[in-house]
Amino acid sequence: MRLIKRTYIYTSLWMLPIILIGSIFSFLMIEYVSYEEIDEFLTYEMERLVEYHEENNDLPEFHQVARIIEDVKYEKPFFKDTLLLEPGDNEMVPYRELWFSINHNGRDFTLVIQHLMLGRDDIAQGALLIISGIVLLILLFAFLSVNRVTGKIWTPFYDTLHKITRFKISEPPPEFTNSDIDEFNALNSSLSELLKKIKKDYQHNKEFNENASHELQTHLAVIKSNAGKLLDNSGGDEKRTETASKIYSAATQLSQVQKSLLLLSKINNREFSDNIELNLEDLMKQVLELFAETITLRQIKLSANTKPSTVFMDKGLAEILINNLIKNAVKHNIENGYISINLSPQKLEIKNSGEPYAGNPEHLLQRFSKGKTGISGIGLAIVKEICDLYNFEIQYDIKNSTHKITIHFSK
Amino acid sequence: MKLLIVEDNLKLLDTIKETLESEKFLCEAAANYETAHEKIFLYTYDALIVDINLPDGTGLDLIRKMKQQNSTTGIIVISARNSLNNKIEGLDLGADDYITKPFDMAELVARVKALLRRRNFSGNDIITHNKITVNTVNRSAAAGNQQLDLTKSEYDILLFFLSNPGRVLTRESIAEHIWGDNMDLADSFDFIYSHIKNLRKKITAAGVDNPLKAVYGVGYKLEKTTT
C-alpha cells in the first residue's frame, strides 16, 4: 500500500472520535444556548405583562398566557420543563414554562407563559450533521492539499527509491539528488555510505576470489605436475607410486573443490549477469549427448520427453544447471536403472532410480552433505544456488529408491 | 619444433619446460612479459604457451604481438582464472587453445601435439605406436591391419595415450581429458575402467598385444617400447 493511501486511511480513522466528541460538545452547547435564549425571552415577556398590568390593571388583548390559576401565589417566578401534546402530528413536544404571580384587585393570580423548545433528538441530529459535515470538508481539503504537497515533498524520496531499486552491484553506486529536507538528505547520505561499503566488500570479495584462484591454482599445478613426474619415474616401486598418487589425487581434488567453491561464490556475488533468452531443450539435448556414452555404459534406460522451454538466464549458468542435474542422475544411479526427464515451459522434472535415502532429501541440496561414500559433491548445492538466483523453486523428493528433482521456473 | 613458454611461476615454468623437452621439443622459457616480448621479436616459434597473468603485463598483449609478428605460430593460453571472459578474449585474439590450471602435463603435451598437427600443413596426421595407428583427420584407428570400431570416448582415450607414450596417465587426467569439468573426477573411475577395458578388448581382438598397462591404484600407461 502506498504511503499516501495509508496516511489517508489512518487520518480518516482518527476523525471518528473527533466526530463523536465534537457532536456531544455541540449538542450540549446548543442545548445550553437554547435554554438561555428561551428563558430570556420568557423573562422579558413576564416583565412586559407585569408592567402592562401595573399601568392598565388588565392584561393586554393579545397575550401569551397559557393558563391563569386563581388564588395561588408564588413568592418567586420559576421555570419548568413540560411536555405538551401537539395535535398537529399527535406527538408530545417539549415546552418551557415560566410561572409567576400578580395581584389583581386584591386577588392573587398565577400566570403561566410557555415557549416551544428544541427537541433533544433534533439537537443531537443537528449537532452530528454539522460536525460530520465540517469534518468531511476538512478531510477533503486536507487530502487535496496533502496530495498536492506530497507530490512535491516526497519527490526526492521516490527518486532515491527508484535509484536503489535499479542499483546493480557491478555498476558504480548512484548519485542521489540533494533535497532541502534534512531527513531525506540524511537518508541519502546513509544510503550512499552503505552502497559504497557494499560495493567495496563486493570488490574485495571478487579480488580475493580471483587472487585465491590464481595463486592456489598455480601452486596446485606445480604440486600436480611434480607428483605426476614422480609417478613416471617411480621405477615400479609400489610404495613410491602410492605416495605420489596420494599427493596427486589430493591436489586434484583440492583444485576441484576450490573451483566449485569459487563458482558458488561467483553465483552468490551475481557475477553472472549476461542474461539472455535461451531454450533449455537445446541445452538438454547437448548435455544428454555428452553423457550418452556413460549412460549406455551403465545400461541406464533413458526416456526424455522435452518441449521447447524458454528461460531468461545466463548461458554459462544454464549449462552448469542442466549439466549438474544430469550428472547427478547418472552418478547416483544403479546398474540397469533408469532416468526419466520431463521438460515443459513451466518446469523440469528429472526422475531416476538410485539408492534409498533415509534422511531429509533437502539435505542433499546443501554443500558437502555427507553421502554414503564420505562427503558427496557440491554439484546439487550449485544447482540450488542457481535456482535461488533466478527464483526457480526446486524440490527434491525420494520415494523408496526413486529420486525426483523438480524445478519450477518462475514466470 | 620450437616452443616459447611464458609463465611467471618459476617452478611451474621449469616443470613445463622439462616435460616438453622430454618430448623432443626445443623449448625457450620466459618468466615475465618483458623477456617474452623481446623473444617474440627476435625469434620465430612454432608454438607459444602463455600464461595470462604476468607480473609486468598481460599475456593477452603477447598474443596480439605474436599475431602481428608471425601469424602462423600456434598459441595455447594457460590461465588460473577460470573465467569465461578471459577464455573468449584469448580465443578472439587468435589463440588456438585454452587450458586452465592446474592441468596435467599429459594434457598439455596432448594439446601441444594436437595444435602442431593442425598447424603443420606438411601433415603428420597419422600417429603410429607399435602396431597401433591413429588417423587424426578422419578420426579412425587401426590395430595391426584391422580397423578398430571405437566410440568417441575410446578414440579420445587412445589418442591421449598415443600422445603420451611411456607417461603414467592417471584416472583423473583421463576423466578430465574426456569430460573436462563435467564429471566429478572421483566418481568417474568406473567409467574410465569400462572404457579402457573395452578399448583393450578391441585391440587384442585385432590380434595386437594389449599395450595399455595398469599402474595399480593410479591409472594406466602406454608401453613405450615393443614388448
XYZ file of C-alpha atoms in Angstrom:
638
model
C 0.000 0.000 0.000
C 1.315 3.383 -0.854
C 2.426 5.718 1.860
C -0.117 8.379 0.955
C -3.036 5.963 0.893
C -2.183 4.602 4.319
C -1.875 8.162 5.634
C -5.370 8.899 4.356
C -6.852 5.824 5.928
C -5.281 6.429 9.334
C -6.213 10.105 9.272
C -9.802 9.204 8.412
C -9.959 6.690 11.250
C -8.725 9.307 13.702
C -11.599 11.561 12.597
C -14.210 9.170 14.059
C -13.600 10.070 17.750
C -13.461 13.712 16.742
C -16.922 13.419 15.219
C -18.233 11.713 18.379
C -16.725 14.099 20.917
C -17.487 17.117 18.733
C -21.105 16.090 18.367
C -21.605 15.661 22.132
C -19.964 19.017 22.774
C -22.075 20.774 20.115
C -25.194 19.111 21.473
C -24.549 20.405 24.987
C -23.662 23.857 23.669
C -26.768 24.194 21.524
C -28.986 22.920 24.340
C -27.455 25.398 26.773
C -27.819 28.320 24.379
C -31.406 27.446 23.546
C -32.339 27.318 27.302
C -30.664 30.664 27.825
C -32.484 32.237 24.921
C -35.924 30.822 25.789
C -35.547 31.734 29.453
C -34.527 35.235 28.490
C -37.479 35.543 26.149
C -39.935 34.298 28.790
C -38.481 36.688 31.382
C -38.976 39.667 29.065
C -42.495 38.514 28.347
C -43.203 38.285 32.080
C -41.806 41.746 32.692
C -43.935 43.152 29.851
C -47.073 41.553 31.261
C -46.354 42.760 34.811
C -45.667 46.268 33.556
C -48.801 46.332 31.394
C -50.902 45.138 34.347
C -49.489 47.763 36.666
C -50.380 50.511 34.192
C -53.762 49.316 32.948
C -54.841 46.948 35.691
C -55.637 44.469 32.974
C -53.873 42.000 30.679
C -53.217 43.013 27.068
C -55.655 41.861 24.450
C -53.124 39.650 22.815
C -51.066 37.854 25.361
C -49.266 34.623 25.505
C -50.520 33.491 28.847
C -51.290 29.824 28.571
C -53.080 29.393 31.869
C -54.293 31.564 34.718
C -54.535 29.847 38.075
C -56.684 31.775 40.544
C -55.946 32.308 44.264
C -52.472 30.774 44.058
C -49.434 32.841 44.860
C -45.754 32.055 44.431
C -43.232 34.317 46.050
C -40.779 34.000 43.186
C -41.205 33.269 39.496
C -39.797 29.894 38.400
C -39.126 27.917 35.185
C -40.412 24.468 34.477
C -39.961 21.949 31.605
C -43.026 20.194 30.404
C -44.312 18.076 27.548
C -47.441 19.020 25.690
C -49.421 17.144 23.103
C -49.088 18.753 19.709
C -52.352 17.967 17.972
C -50.863 18.593 14.540
C -48.777 15.436 14.466
C -50.108 13.877 17.668
C -46.757 13.976 19.404
C -45.505 15.139 22.755
C -43.269 18.149 22.320
C -41.127 19.881 24.975
C -42.148 23.301 26.279
C -40.546 25.732 28.723
C -42.885 27.345 31.216
C -42.488 30.411 33.411
C -44.741 30.578 36.437
C -45.237 33.950 38.157
C -47.860 35.650 40.353
C -49.539 39.033 40.184
C -52.123 40.738 42.402
C -55.261 41.871 40.608
C -57.818 43.827 42.587
C -56.713 42.191 45.812
C -56.803 38.626 44.402
C -53.767 36.520 43.677
C -53.344 35.070 40.252
C -50.551 32.870 38.999
C -49.820 33.244 35.320
C -48.061 30.549 33.235
C -46.407 31.533 29.971
C -44.907 28.928 27.582
C -42.483 28.697 24.758
C -41.723 25.815 22.426
C -38.268 24.247 22.973
C -35.878 22.475 20.543
C -36.274 18.695 20.811
C -33.235 16.940 22.223
C -33.232 14.445 19.358
C -33.356 17.329 16.908
C -30.408 18.994 18.588
C -28.450 15.718 18.571
C -29.194 15.131 14.906
C -28.245 18.673 14.030
C -25.022 18.541 16.018
C -23.976 15.308 14.358
C -24.745 16.644 10.897
C -22.884 19.870 11.438
C -19.775 18.211 12.847
C -19.714 15.449 10.232
C -20.106 17.993 7.518
C -17.271 20.081 8.871
C -15.001 17.076 9.331
C -15.711 15.870 5.831
C -14.952 19.272 4.465
C -11.715 19.421 6.437
C -10.709 15.947 5.237
C -11.483 16.809 1.661
C -9.373 19.910 1.752
C -6.662 18.185 3.761
C -6.444 15.363 1.228
C -6.411 17.736 -1.668
C -3.670 19.849 -0.164
C -1.674 16.833 1.098
C -1.898 15.276 -2.316
C -0.504 18.395 -3.877
C 2.176 18.876 -1.267
C 3.214 15.207 -1.121
C 3.947 15.134 -4.786
C 6.415 17.906 -4.169
C 7.883 16.999 -0.783
C 8.330 13.272 -1.401
C 9.840 13.628 -4.862
C 13.436 13.207 -3.592
C 12.368 10.139 -1.632
C 10.823 8.456 -4.654
C 13.830 9.473 -6.696
C 16.130 7.736 -4.203
C 13.867 4.701 -4.085
C 13.910 4.450 -7.861
C 17.688 4.675 -7.939
C 18.332 1.989 -5.339
C 15.874 -0.448 -6.854
C 17.751 -0.159 -10.134
C 21.163 -0.386 -8.484
C 23.365 -3.212 -9.724
C 26.359 -4.325 -7.732
C 28.573 -4.372 -10.788
C 27.832 -0.737 -11.559
C 29.024 2.348 -9.683
C 26.711 3.463 -6.832
C 24.108 6.046 -7.897
C 24.391 9.755 -7.084
C 21.384 10.875 -5.064
C 19.786 14.253 -5.718
C 20.194 16.734 -2.884
C 16.973 17.851 -1.276
C 16.151 20.707 1.121
C 14.633 18.242 3.585
C 17.093 17.173 6.278
C 15.663 13.700 6.787
C 15.958 12.837 3.110
C 19.486 14.158 2.951
C 20.366 12.021 5.960
C 18.757 9.018 4.294
C 20.616 9.650 1.052
C 23.985 10.027 2.699
C 23.455 6.890 4.816
C 22.461 5.005 1.703
C 25.461 6.320 -0.182
C 27.771 5.173 2.583
C 26.095 1.800 2.713
C 26.254 1.283 -1.040
C 29.885 2.321 -1.131
C 30.631 -0.176 1.629
C 28.712 -2.940 -0.130
C 30.444 -2.142 -3.384
C 33.836 -2.194 -1.672
C 33.094 -5.512 0.053
C 31.927 -6.919 -3.238
C 35.108 -5.727 -4.926
C 37.282 -7.155 -2.145
C 35.447 -10.411 -2.264
C 35.863 -10.589 -6.010
C 39.542 -9.747 -5.843
C 40.086 -12.228 -3.051
C 38.406 -14.909 -5.111
C 40.469 -14.111 -8.156
C 43.709 -13.965 -6.206
C 42.911 -17.123 -4.304
C 42.081 -18.761 -7.579
C 45.212 -17.622 -9.369
C 47.708 -18.262 -6.598
C 46.192 -21.529 -5.427
C 45.774 -22.997 -8.877
C 49.307 -22.092 -9.909
C 50.818 -23.804 -6.896
C 48.467 -26.726 -7.263
C 49.692 -27.008 -10.833
C 53.247 -27.231 -9.515
C 52.290 -29.930 -6.985
C 50.286 -31.870 -9.529
C 52.875 -31.796 -12.273
C 55.662 -32.806 -9.940
C 53.602 -35.585 -8.417
C 52.978 -36.681 -11.997
C 56.718 -36.706 -12.607
C 57.267 -38.848 -9.516
C 54.679 -41.288 -10.871
C 56.512 -41.521 -14.174
C 59.857 -42.014 -12.513
C 58.964 -44.312 -9.648
C 60.630 -47.203 -11.440
C 57.949 -49.686 -10.476
C 58.389 -49.062 -6.751
C 54.848 -49.580 -5.437
C 55.374 -47.660 -2.223
C 56.650 -44.618 -4.066
C 53.919 -44.839 -6.661
C 51.300 -44.958 -3.942
C 52.732 -41.939 -2.144
C 52.985 -39.896 -5.317
C 49.497 -40.940 -6.306
C 48.124 -39.729 -2.957
C 49.730 -36.329 -3.446
C 48.435 -36.194 -6.979
C 44.851 -37.136 -6.057
C 44.710 -34.717 -3.151
C 45.939 -31.867 -5.326
C 43.392 -32.720 -7.995
C 40.548 -32.871 -5.523
C 41.627 -29.670 -3.824
C 41.606 -27.950 -7.158
C 38.114 -29.283 -7.900
C 36.759 -28.169 -4.552
C 38.305 -24.769 -4.962
C 36.814 -24.364 -8.421
C 33.373 -25.345 -7.143
C 33.566 -23.006 -4.171
C 34.720 -20.225 -6.431
C 31.789 -20.876 -8.721
C 29.358 -20.795 -5.786
C 30.899 -17.599 -4.573
C 30.607 -16.059 -8.023
C 26.978 -17.066 -8.340
C 26.356 -15.592 -4.907
C 28.120 -12.443 -5.954
C 25.890 -12.274 -9.011
C 28.885 -12.092 -11.286
C 26.933 -13.925 -13.946
C 24.504 -11.411 -15.326
C 24.720 -11.991 -19.048
C 21.086 -12.983 -19.120
C 19.624 -13.977 -22.456
C 16.571 -15.807 -23.702
C 17.579 -19.386 -24.265
C 15.899 -22.667 -24.974
C 16.591 -25.293 -22.347
C 15.530 -28.029 -24.731
C 18.547 -27.445 -26.999
C 20.804 -27.338 -23.999
C 19.305 -30.533 -22.605
C 19.969 -32.316 -25.902
C 23.605 -31.184 -25.915
C 24.148 -32.347 -22.355
C 22.455 -35.693 -22.952
C 24.732 -36.235 -25.929
C 27.717 -35.604 -23.685
C 26.530 -38.220 -21.213
C 25.159 -40.635 -23.833
C 28.135 -42.981 -23.707
C 28.229 -43.085 -19.946
C 24.503 -43.766 -19.826
C 24.868 -46.665 -22.258
C 27.876 -47.976 -20.397
C 25.929 -48.214 -17.162
C 22.961 -49.689 -19.028
C 20.665 -46.958 -17.827
C 17.335 -46.616 -19.618
C 16.843 -43.019 -20.654
C 13.486 -41.546 -21.548
C 13.420 -37.846 -22.351
C 10.203 -36.029 -23.062
C 11.177 -32.463 -23.840
C 9.310 -29.459 -25.155
C 10.811 -26.083 -26.020
C 11.239 -24.166 -22.772
C 12.491 -20.625 -22.853
C 14.139 -19.130 -19.817
C 15.893 -15.827 -19.293
C 19.233 -16.583 -17.722
C 22.997 -16.632 -18.096
C 24.071 -19.198 -20.669
C 27.001 -20.474 -18.626
C 24.844 -20.954 -15.566
C 22.118 -22.677 -17.581
C 24.740 -25.114 -18.861
C 26.027 -25.770 -15.370
C 22.470 -26.231 -14.108
C 21.458 -28.849 -16.683
C 24.861 -30.481 -16.602
C 24.904 -30.911 -12.842
C 21.375 -32.284 -12.794
C 22.066 -34.915 -15.433
C 25.434 -35.703 -13.912
C 23.736 -36.250 -10.569
C 21.111 -38.522 -12.110
C 23.797 -40.601 -13.827
C 26.243 -40.636 -10.947
C 23.852 -41.760 -8.239
C 22.067 -44.253 -10.433
C 22.243 -48.020 -10.190
C 23.151 -50.660 -12.758
C 20.190 -51.247 -15.124
C 18.469 -48.225 -13.657
C 16.514 -45.550 -15.437
C 16.395 -41.785 -15.922
C 13.225 -40.049 -16.963
C 13.306 -36.401 -17.986
C 10.290 -34.176 -18.441
C 10.866 -30.661 -19.683
C 7.989 -28.267 -20.255
C 7.820 -24.458 -20.391
C 6.772 -24.436 -16.726
C 9.019 -26.998 -15.140
C 11.835 -29.501 -15.410
C 11.423 -32.863 -13.768
C 14.191 -35.439 -13.540
C 13.398 -38.815 -12.051
C 15.994 -41.526 -11.580
C 16.494 -44.800 -9.813
C 19.056 -44.825 -7.044
C 19.842 -45.928 -3.552
C 17.170 -45.333 -0.906
C 17.963 -42.388 1.329
C 16.623 -42.224 4.859
C 17.228 -38.583 5.701
C 15.577 -35.435 4.517
C 16.195 -35.133 0.762
C 16.564 -31.363 1.095
C 19.883 -32.050 2.884
C 21.273 -33.324 -0.394
C 20.952 -29.807 -1.777
C 23.389 -28.464 0.801
C 27.068 -28.189 0.059
C 29.271 -31.015 1.252
C 26.348 -33.043 2.548
C 27.585 -36.400 3.803
C 26.866 -39.219 1.427
C 27.455 -42.921 1.714
C 30.998 -42.593 0.428
C 32.010 -39.724 2.685
C 31.481 -36.205 1.517
C 29.398 -36.140 -1.593
C 29.725 -33.469 -4.177
C 28.856 -29.873 -4.345
C 27.017 -30.167 -7.663
C 23.496 -30.018 -6.269
C 24.422 -27.141 -3.973
C 25.414 -25.243 -7.104
C 22.106 -26.204 -8.724
C 20.282 -24.862 -5.680
C 22.269 -21.651 -5.721
C 21.453 -21.084 -9.390
C 17.762 -21.780 -8.751
C 17.775 -19.307 -5.878
C 19.400 -16.695 -8.059
C 16.644 -16.899 -10.662
C 13.806 -17.518 -8.190
C 13.221 -21.004 -9.510
C 11.602 -23.303 -6.997
C 13.491 -26.562 -6.528
C 12.096 -29.690 -4.914
C 13.836 -32.948 -4.075
C 11.659 -35.966 -3.352
C 12.704 -39.512 -2.630
C 10.230 -42.359 -2.648
C 11.828 -45.734 -1.888
C 14.569 -45.843 -4.484
C 13.168 -43.193 -6.821
C 14.800 -39.795 -6.674
C 12.923 -36.890 -8.188
C 14.132 -33.339 -8.653
C 11.608 -30.785 -9.868
C 12.412 -27.214 -10.825
C 9.541 -24.809 -11.346
C 10.537 -21.854 -13.484
C 9.126 -18.583 -12.309
C 7.037 -16.959 -14.979
C 59.706 -27.723 -33.288
C 60.473 -24.644 -31.275
C 58.248 -23.534 -28.414
C 58.168 -20.454 -26.215
C 56.779 -20.928 -22.725
C 55.714 -17.855 -20.776
C 54.832 -18.460 -17.136
C 55.715 -16.362 -14.082
C 55.867 -19.196 -11.577
C 59.418 -20.476 -11.993
C 58.744 -23.927 -10.578
C 55.870 -24.476 -12.954
C 57.877 -22.995 -15.810
C 60.675 -25.471 -15.140
C 58.321 -28.414 -14.992
C 56.591 -27.459 -18.224
C 59.927 -26.924 -19.935
C 61.371 -30.247 -18.758
C 58.262 -32.143 -19.759
C 58.089 -30.669 -23.231
C 61.833 -31.104 -23.707
C 61.436 -34.773 -22.860
C 59.039 -34.876 -25.818
C 61.912 -33.679 -28.026
C 60.621 -30.144 -28.401
C 63.032 -27.266 -28.423
C 61.869 -25.034 -25.592
C 62.617 -21.499 -24.534
C 61.294 -20.041 -21.326
C 60.340 -16.545 -20.283
C 59.214 -15.672 -16.756
C 57.842 -12.205 -17.480
C 56.260 -10.037 -20.125
C 59.432 -8.124 -20.953
C 61.556 -11.188 -21.722
C 58.765 -12.829 -23.663
C 58.169 -9.673 -25.667
C 61.828 -9.495 -26.639
C 61.976 -13.116 -27.666
C 58.873 -12.802 -29.815
C 60.595 -10.003 -31.730
C 63.891 -11.800 -32.119
C 62.955 -15.371 -32.945
C 60.319 -17.404 -34.685
C 58.393 -20.082 -32.810
C 56.072 -22.857 -33.842
C 54.015 -22.516 -30.714
C 53.564 -20.109 -27.837
C 52.336 -21.317 -24.449
C 51.371 -18.254 -22.483
C 50.002 -17.506 -19.025
C 47.524 -14.614 -18.961
C 48.606 -13.247 -15.588
C 52.136 -11.916 -15.673
C 53.693 -9.590 -13.117
C 54.502 -6.869 -15.659
C 51.758 -7.248 -18.213
C 49.045 -9.446 -19.580
C 49.505 -12.487 -21.740
C 46.697 -11.174 -23.939
C 49.052 -8.453 -25.191
C 51.689 -11.070 -26.001
C 49.118 -12.914 -28.104
C 48.446 -9.691 -30.019
C 52.153 -9.080 -30.570
C 52.719 -12.649 -31.650
C 49.880 -12.455 -34.151
C 51.373 -9.312 -35.693
C 54.843 -10.790 -35.758
C 54.150 -14.248 -37.032
C 50.582 -15.275 -37.596
C 51.341 -18.939 -38.196
C 52.519 -19.554 -34.639
C 50.120 -21.730 -32.677
C 49.057 -20.315 -29.336
C 47.906 -22.070 -26.186
C 46.690 -19.908 -23.343
C 47.150 -21.044 -19.749
C 45.178 -19.312 -17.076
C 44.264 -19.890 -13.475
C 41.312 -17.637 -13.803
C 38.609 -19.953 -14.860
C 36.699 -17.040 -16.213
C 34.839 -17.269 -19.426
C 35.763 -13.699 -20.387
C 39.489 -14.428 -20.422
C 38.838 -17.508 -22.458
C 36.712 -15.748 -25.040
C 39.097 -12.809 -25.241
C 42.060 -15.098 -25.649
C 40.420 -17.118 -28.388
C 39.165 -13.942 -30.096
C 42.706 -12.644 -30.278
C 43.678 -15.749 -32.182
C 44.735 -18.216 -29.529
C 44.125 -21.795 -30.643
C 43.507 -23.464 -27.332
C 42.898 -22.694 -23.713
C 43.903 -24.717 -20.677
C 43.172 -23.947 -17.030
C 45.461 -24.518 -14.092
C 46.116 -26.904 -12.575
C 46.468 -29.001 -15.689
C 48.137 -32.330 -16.173
C 51.397 -32.352 -18.059
C 49.977 -35.189 -20.132
C 47.084 -32.933 -21.067
C 49.394 -30.096 -22.028
C 51.544 -32.421 -24.128
C 48.472 -33.772 -25.897
C 47.221 -30.252 -26.587
C 50.593 -29.066 -27.889
C 50.872 -32.075 -30.177
C 47.317 -31.641 -31.433
C 47.982 -27.967 -32.073
C 51.178 -28.631 -34.007
C 49.429 -31.340 -36.032
C 46.746 -28.868 -37.016
C 49.228 -26.074 -37.712
C 51.598 -28.221 -39.656
C 50.453 -28.289 -43.259
C 53.027 -30.906 -44.215
C 50.709 -33.026 -42.140
C 51.576 -35.597 -39.646
C 48.039 -36.778 -39.326
C 48.943 -40.366 -38.748
C 50.335 -41.361 -35.394
C 51.762 -44.798 -35.062
C 52.819 -46.586 -31.944
C 53.931 -50.161 -32.237
C 51.191 -51.697 -34.323
C 48.538 -49.152 -33.450
C 47.751 -46.339 -35.870
C 45.527 -43.346 -35.405
C 44.483 -41.052 -38.239
C 43.564 -37.704 -36.735
C 41.958 -36.361 -39.918
C 39.197 -38.891 -40.268
C 39.380 -39.924 -36.605
C 39.949 -43.559 -37.314
C 42.191 -46.084 -35.595
C 43.659 -49.404 -36.602
C 45.459 -52.188 -34.777
C 47.649 -54.404 -36.930
C 45.891 -54.456 -40.265
C 42.454 -54.234 -38.807
C 40.321 -51.100 -38.435
C 39.082 -50.515 -34.892
C 35.447 -49.589 -34.333
C 35.791 -47.158 -31.438
C 33.331 -44.952 -29.606
C 34.123 -41.259 -29.320
C 35.499 -41.615 -25.805
C 37.557 -44.680 -26.691
C 39.104 -42.835 -29.618
C 39.874 -39.807 -27.429
C 41.478 -42.018 -24.804
C 43.562 -43.883 -27.352
C 44.816 -40.650 -28.900
C 45.587 -39.307 -25.432
C 47.725 -42.383 -24.752
C 49.459 -42.129 -28.092
C 50.329 -38.505 -27.377
C 51.948 -39.552 -24.117
C 53.775 -42.828 -24.605
C 55.583 -44.035 -21.514
C 53.875 -41.489 -19.249
C 51.528 -42.610 -16.469
C 48.067 -41.283 -17.219
C 46.113 -41.027 -14.011
C 42.432 -41.855 -13.978
C 41.817 -38.229 -13.042
C 43.631 -36.870 -16.054
C 41.871 -39.296 -18.414
C 38.496 -38.296 -16.977
C 39.311 -34.641 -17.334
C 40.555 -35.206 -20.854
C 37.248 -36.727 -21.943
C 34.723 -34.823 -19.908
C 36.519 -31.661 -18.944
C 34.945 -30.222 -15.821
C 31.741 -32.067 -16.483
C 32.411 -35.017 -14.267
C 33.358 -35.145 -10.623
C 36.615 -36.964 -11.052
C 36.368 -39.434 -8.209
C 33.028 -40.721 -9.460
C 34.111 -41.386 -12.982
C 36.738 -44.008 -12.274
C 34.498 -46.943 -13.015
C 33.587 -45.365 -16.354
C 37.254 -44.963 -17.180
C 37.784 -48.561 -16.173
C 34.997 -49.722 -18.509
C 36.284 -47.629 -21.395
C 39.825 -48.947 -21.032
C 38.535 -52.493 -20.694
C 36.562 -52.162 -23.939
C 39.470 -50.489 -25.687
C 41.810 -53.307 -24.682
C 39.306 -55.893 -25.835
C 39.039 -54.301 -29.256
C 42.818 -54.044 -29.638
C 43.509 -57.610 -28.588
C 40.648 -58.836 -30.765
C 42.586 -57.366 -33.701
C 45.486 -59.610 -32.774
C 47.709 -56.969 -31.195
C 49.112 -57.333 -27.688
C 47.476 -55.146 -25.113
C 49.655 -52.038 -24.902
C 47.754 -50.334 -22.060
C 49.314 -51.369 -18.777
C 47.580 -50.695 -15.479
C 49.564 -48.819 -12.869
C 47.949 -50.172 -9.759
C 45.737 -47.665 -7.934
C 46.851 -44.776 -10.111
C 45.998 -45.179 -13.763
C 47.388 -46.573 -16.977
C 50.436 -46.331 -19.139
C 51.113 -46.912 -22.806
C 54.265 -49.043 -23.024
C 56.970 -47.114 -24.758
C 58.780 -49.957 -26.429
C 57.656 -53.127 -28.025
C 57.489 -55.978 -25.563
